[in-house]
Structures are given as C-alpha cells and as structure tokens.
Amino acid sequence: MNHRKIAFVFLLLGSLCAILAFSTTSWMELSHNGLKIHIGLWRMCSTNCSGLNGIVLRWYGFVQATACIGLVGTIVVSSLLGLCHYVERFQKNIAILRFTAVTCIITWLIEISGYVVFVLSWIRRSSDAMFNEDLIYMGLPAIKTDRADISYSFFIAVFGAQFTVLAGIILFQMMDVSKQGEPLYTEKSVDAT
C-alpha cells in the first residue's frame, strides 16, 4: 500500500470520526442523584433531549465552531486527496497535494484548540464540588453534580483529529521523498483502483 492510500484511509477514518463526534450526544456525562445527563455539541439529553445551539456561552460556541471547521476541513482534504488519487489529471499535481497536507495540519490545530477549551472550561467551572453555573445557560438548574466525565463522543473527536494529522504528516513525508529524487507518482503506484 503506498503513502497516498494510507493517507486517504486515515482521512476517511478522520472524517468518519468527525461525523460521529459531531452528531452524537456524549461529549460530557454528568451525574446527579442517579440521573445521567449527556451533553453533546448540539443536544443535551437526560430523560428527554433539548437543543444547545444558540446558547450564550462563548467558550461553548468556540468549541462548536472549531468542530464545524474540523468537520468541513476533514471532508475537504479527504475529497482533495481522493481527487489526487483517482482522477488521472490531478495525480501529479504537487500543489494540490501540498495544499491538502497543509490543510490537514491546520484542521488538526483548530480541532485540538476546541478540544482543549472544552476540557479546560469544564474543569475550571466544575472545581467547586462539581457545581457548574454554565448548566443554567444550557437549560438545567445550577445543580451540584455527583460526577462529570468526558465521554465517548469527545474521544472519537480526538481520535479523528489524530487521523487527520497523521495523514498530513504522511503527505509531507511523501513530498519530501519526491524531492530526494524518487518520483512522487510512478506508473506502478497509479493503479486502477
């Protein structure tokens, strides 16, 4: 398997993870007297669900924005790499490949900044015996939660970002190898798949 295919598989996995993390409701799980509250990017669910779009928390809006940019960025770079891989006209276009690699790294930086803000904001706001005044802005009473855990949607998002940056690193490595005299694409590496 050549570098392009490996990078493409990583980007497809990154896109899948970004879509799953974007659409699921378990970035954070709060517990209060046996009741579990699942908080995602756009919805919050306990016994029933309610939307979180339009809430007035700046840090939460930042996390939502970085997740949107990450999702779009990952899908765009996947499409560009697919274009470079499957469309013969673009297979030797180093500019598209370079743009794809740079966009992978930038997308990763944006996504990671949102994830860091998410974690640090919950930690900072939950230091007083798990009391979090931001819950009021999310439509919940200001309760003392028994427990606040980062949940599976958040970890899926982090794994997706890692797949994206790995693809970018592979693409940069592939371009570096081509500068050392080895052709970027050979007839053997361009197959009919």
Coordinates of C-alpha atoms in Angstrom, one line a residue:
M1 CA 0.0 0.0 0.0
N2 CA 1.5 3.3 -1.0
H3 CA 1.6 6.6 1.0
R4 CA -1.4 8.1 -0.8
K5 CA -3.6 5.2 0.0
I6 CA -2.5 5.2 3.7
A7 CA -3.1 8.9 4.0
F8 CA -6.5 8.5 2.2
V9 CA -7.6 5.8 4.6
F10 CA -6.5 7.9 7.6
L11 CA -8.5 10.8 6.2
L12 CA -11.6 8.6 5.7
L13 CA -11.3 7.4 9.3
G14 CA -10.8 11.0 10.4
S15 CA -13.9 12.1 8.5
L16 CA -16.0 9.2 10.0
C17 CA -14.8 10.1 13.5
A18 CA -15.6 13.8 12.9
I19 CA -19.1 13.0 11.7
L20 CA -19.8 10.6 14.6
A21 CA -18.4 13.1 17.2
F22 CA -20.3 16.0 15.6
S23 CA -23.7 14.2 15.7
T24 CA -23.6 12.2 19.0
T25 CA -24.6 13.5 22.4
S26 CA -21.9 12.2 24.7
W27 CA -19.0 14.7 24.9
M28 CA -19.7 15.1 28.6
E29 CA -21.7 13.0 31.0
L30 CA -22.9 14.5 34.3
S31 CA -24.5 12.5 37.1
H32 CA -26.9 14.0 39.7
N33 CA -28.7 11.8 42.2
G34 CA -28.7 8.8 39.8
L35 CA -29.8 10.9 36.8
K36 CA -27.4 10.9 33.9
I37 CA -27.2 14.0 31.6
H38 CA -25.4 13.5 28.3
I39 CA -24.1 16.7 26.7
G40 CA -23.1 16.8 23.1
L41 CA -22.2 19.7 20.8
W42 CA -25.7 20.4 19.7
R43 CA -28.0 18.5 22.1
M44 CA -28.3 17.6 25.7
C45 CA -30.2 14.5 26.8
S46 CA -31.3 13.0 30.1
T47 CA -34.9 11.7 30.1
N48 CA -35.6 13.9 27.1
C49 CA -33.4 15.9 24.7
S50 CA -33.1 19.6 24.1
G51 CA -31.0 21.7 21.7
L52 CA -27.9 23.5 22.6
N53 CA -27.5 25.7 19.6
G54 CA -27.8 29.4 20.4
I55 CA -26.6 29.2 24.0
V56 CA -24.7 32.2 25.3
L57 CA -21.6 30.6 26.5
R58 CA -18.7 31.9 24.4
W59 CA -16.4 29.0 25.2
Y60 CA -19.1 26.5 24.1
G61 CA -19.7 28.5 20.9
F62 CA -15.9 28.3 20.2
V63 CA -16.0 24.6 20.7
Q64 CA -19.0 24.3 18.3
A65 CA -17.2 26.5 15.7
T66 CA -13.9 24.5 15.9
A67 CA -15.9 21.2 15.5
C68 CA -17.7 22.6 12.4
I69 CA -14.4 23.8 10.9
G70 CA -12.8 20.4 11.7
L71 CA -15.6 18.5 10.1
V72 CA -15.6 20.6 6.9
G73 CA -11.8 20.6 6.8
T74 CA -11.5 16.9 7.1
I75 CA -14.1 16.2 4.5
V76 CA -12.5 18.7 2.1
V77 CA -9.0 17.2 2.5
S78 CA -10.4 13.7 2.0
S79 CA -12.1 14.9 -1.2
L80 CA -8.9 16.6 -2.4
L81 CA -6.8 13.5 -1.7
G82 CA -9.4 11.3 -3.4
L83 CA -9.2 13.6 -6.4
C84 CA -5.4 13.3 -6.5
H85 CA -5.6 9.6 -6.2
Y86 CA -8.4 8.7 -8.6
V87 CA -8.5 11.4 -11.3
E88 CA -5.6 10.9 -13.6
R89 CA -5.4 14.6 -14.5
F90 CA -4.6 15.5 -10.9
Q91 CA -2.4 12.6 -9.9
K92 CA 0.9 14.5 -10.5
N93 CA -0.3 17.9 -9.1
I94 CA 2.0 18.6 -6.3
A95 CA 0.3 21.9 -5.5
I96 CA -3.0 20.2 -4.6
L97 CA -1.1 17.6 -2.5
R98 CA 0.8 20.3 -0.7
F99 CA -2.4 22.2 0.0
T100 CA -4.0 19.1 1.3
A101 CA -1.1 18.4 3.6
V102 CA -1.1 21.9 5.0
T103 CA -4.9 21.9 5.4
C104 CA -4.6 18.6 7.4
I105 CA -2.3 20.3 9.9
I106 CA -4.3 23.5 10.1
T107 CA -7.5 21.5 10.6
W108 CA -5.9 19.5 13.3
L109 CA -4.7 22.6 15.1
I110 CA -8.2 24.1 15.0
E111 CA -9.8 21.0 16.2
I112 CA -7.3 20.5 19.1
S113 CA -7.8 24.1 20.2
G114 CA -11.5 23.4 20.6
Y115 CA -11.0 20.2 22.5
V116 CA -8.5 21.9 24.9
V117 CA -11.0 24.7 25.5
F118 CA -13.8 22.2 26.1
V119 CA -11.8 20.2 28.7
L120 CA -10.3 23.3 30.5
S121 CA -13.6 25.1 30.6
W122 CA -15.4 22.2 32.3
I123 CA -12.5 21.7 34.7
R124 CA -12.3 25.4 35.6
R125 CA -16.1 25.7 36.0
S126 CA -16.5 22.5 37.9
S127 CA -13.9 23.0 40.7
D128 CA -16.4 23.9 43.4
A129 CA -17.6 20.4 44.3
M130 CA -18.8 19.8 40.8
F131 CA -21.0 22.9 40.8
N132 CA -21.2 24.4 37.3
E133 CA -23.0 27.7 36.7
D134 CA -22.8 27.1 33.0
L135 CA -25.5 24.5 33.3
I136 CA -28.0 27.3 33.8
Y137 CA -27.2 28.6 30.3
M138 CA -27.8 25.0 29.0
G139 CA -31.3 24.9 30.4
L140 CA -30.5 23.0 33.5
P141 CA -30.8 24.2 37.1
A142 CA -27.5 25.0 38.8
I143 CA -27.1 21.7 40.5
K144 CA -24.1 20.1 42.2
T145 CA -23.3 17.1 40.1
D146 CA -22.0 14.0 41.7
R147 CA -19.8 13.3 38.7
A148 CA -18.7 14.9 35.5
D149 CA -16.9 12.7 33.0
I150 CA -15.7 13.3 29.5
S151 CA -17.5 10.7 27.4
Y152 CA -17.1 8.7 24.2
S153 CA -18.0 11.4 21.6
F154 CA -15.2 13.6 22.8
F155 CA -12.7 10.7 22.5
I156 CA -14.0 9.9 19.0
A157 CA -13.4 13.5 18.0
V158 CA -9.8 13.4 19.4
F159 CA -9.1 10.2 17.5
G160 CA -10.5 11.7 14.3
A161 CA -8.2 14.7 14.7
Q162 CA -5.2 12.4 15.2
F163 CA -6.1 10.5 12.0
T164 CA -6.2 13.8 10.1
V165 CA -2.8 15.0 11.4
L166 CA -1.2 11.6 10.6
A167 CA -2.5 11.9 7.0
G168 CA -0.9 15.3 6.8
I169 CA 2.4 14.0 8.1
I170 CA 2.3 11.2 5.6
L171 CA 1.6 13.6 2.8
F172 CA 4.5 15.8 3.8
Q173 CA 6.8 12.7 4.0
M174 CA 5.6 11.7 0.6
M175 CA 6.5 15.1 -0.8
D176 CA 9.9 15.0 1.0
V177 CA 10.7 11.7 -0.6
S178 CA 9.8 13.0 -4.0
K179 CA 12.3 15.9 -3.6
Q180 CA 15.1 13.4 -2.9
G181 CA 14.9 12.1 -6.5
E182 CA 12.3 9.4 -6.1
P183 CA 9.3 10.2 -8.3
L184 CA 6.1 11.2 -6.5
Y185 CA 3.9 9.0 -8.7
T186 CA 5.1 6.2 -10.9
E187 CA 3.2 4.1 -13.3
K188 CA 3.3 1.3 -10.8
S189 CA 1.9 3.4 -8.0
V190 CA -1.1 4.6 -10.1
D191 CA -3.3 1.6 -10.3
A192 CA -6.9 1.3 -11.5
T193 CA -8.5 1.0 -8.0

